[in-house]
Coordinates of C-alpha atoms in Angstrom, one line a residue:
M1 CA -36.5 -5.0 -56.1
D2 CA -38.9 -2.5 -57.7
F3 CA -36.5 0.0 -59.2
K4 CA -34.6 0.2 -62.5
Y5 CA -30.8 -0.3 -62.7
E6 CA -28.4 0.3 -65.6
H7 CA -24.7 -0.6 -65.7
I8 CA -24.6 -2.6 -62.5
N9 CA -22.3 -5.0 -60.8
T10 CA -23.4 -7.5 -58.2
E11 CA -21.4 -9.2 -55.4
V12 CA -22.3 -11.7 -52.6
I13 CA -20.7 -10.9 -49.3
D14 CA -21.8 -12.3 -45.9
D15 CA -25.1 -13.8 -47.2
M16 CA -26.1 -10.5 -48.8
I17 CA -26.4 -9.7 -52.5
F18 CA -25.0 -6.2 -53.3
V19 CA -26.3 -4.4 -56.4
I20 CA -23.9 -1.5 -57.2
S21 CA -24.3 1.0 -59.9
R22 CA -21.2 1.7 -61.9
Y23 CA -21.9 5.4 -61.8
F24 CA -22.9 7.7 -59.0
S25 CA -26.4 6.7 -58.1
N26 CA -28.8 6.7 -55.2
C27 CA -30.1 3.2 -56.2
D28 CA -27.4 1.0 -54.6
A29 CA -29.0 -1.7 -52.5
C30 CA -28.4 -5.0 -50.9
F31 CA -30.7 -8.0 -50.5
K32 CA -30.6 -9.6 -47.0
Y33 CA -31.2 -13.3 -47.8
K34 CA -32.0 -14.3 -44.2
E35 CA -34.5 -11.5 -43.8
N36 CA -35.8 -11.7 -47.4
R37 CA -35.8 -8.0 -47.9
W38 CA -34.0 -5.2 -49.8
C39 CA -32.1 -2.4 -48.0
K40 CA -30.6 0.8 -49.3
M41 CA -26.8 1.0 -49.0
T42 CA -25.0 4.0 -47.6
N43 CA -23.3 6.3 -50.1
M44 CA -20.0 5.3 -51.6
D45 CA -17.9 8.5 -51.8
V46 CA -15.7 7.1 -54.6
S47 CA -15.8 7.3 -58.4
R48 CA -17.2 4.1 -59.8
S49 CA -17.0 4.7 -63.5
N50 CA -16.1 1.5 -65.2
M51 CA -16.0 -0.4 -61.9
S52 CA -16.1 -4.2 -61.9
T53 CA -16.3 -6.9 -59.3
C54 CA -14.8 -10.4 -59.2
V55 CA -14.2 -13.5 -57.1
V56 CA -10.6 -14.6 -56.4
K57 CA -10.1 -18.0 -55.0
N58 CA -7.0 -19.6 -53.4
L59 CA -5.0 -16.5 -53.2
P60 CA -2.1 -17.4 -50.9
N61 CA -1.6 -13.8 -49.7
Q62 CA -5.2 -12.7 -49.5
S63 CA -4.7 -10.9 -46.2
D64 CA -2.5 -8.4 -48.0
Y65 CA -5.6 -7.4 -50.0
T66 CA -8.3 -7.4 -47.4
F67 CA -9.3 -4.6 -45.0
K68 CA -7.6 -5.4 -41.7
H69 CA -10.5 -4.5 -39.5
R70 CA -13.3 -5.9 -41.7
D71 CA -15.4 -6.9 -38.8
K72 CA -15.6 -3.4 -37.6
L73 CA -16.2 -2.0 -41.1
M74 CA -19.1 -4.3 -41.8
E75 CA -20.6 -3.6 -38.4
E76 CA -20.5 0.2 -39.0
K77 CA -21.8 -0.1 -42.5
R78 CA -24.7 -2.3 -41.4
K79 CA -25.7 0.1 -38.7
K80 CA -25.9 2.9 -41.4
M81 CA -28.1 0.9 -43.8
L82 CA -31.7 2.0 -44.0
D83 CA -34.7 -0.1 -44.9
W84 CA -35.7 0.4 -48.5
E85 CA -39.3 0.8 -47.5
N86 CA -38.6 3.7 -45.1
Q87 CA -37.4 6.1 -47.9

């Protein structure tokens, strides 16, 4: 990753490391471990001021808090990701 980040959060989802700026930024990216490369993420059209990430284990009603069609969401988002090198 050859760019500068300030005020970031990271999260690991589906074998990818997501680096997310806490403020609106064009520097959000994810690292695809299996491919050993960084990719740019699509824009998040939400306010991220003072955002945080966390891991919650053993939540008995976790399905109440998860997106119901996550498989479709991730597929759509992955299709929209661009290689960092192609910018």
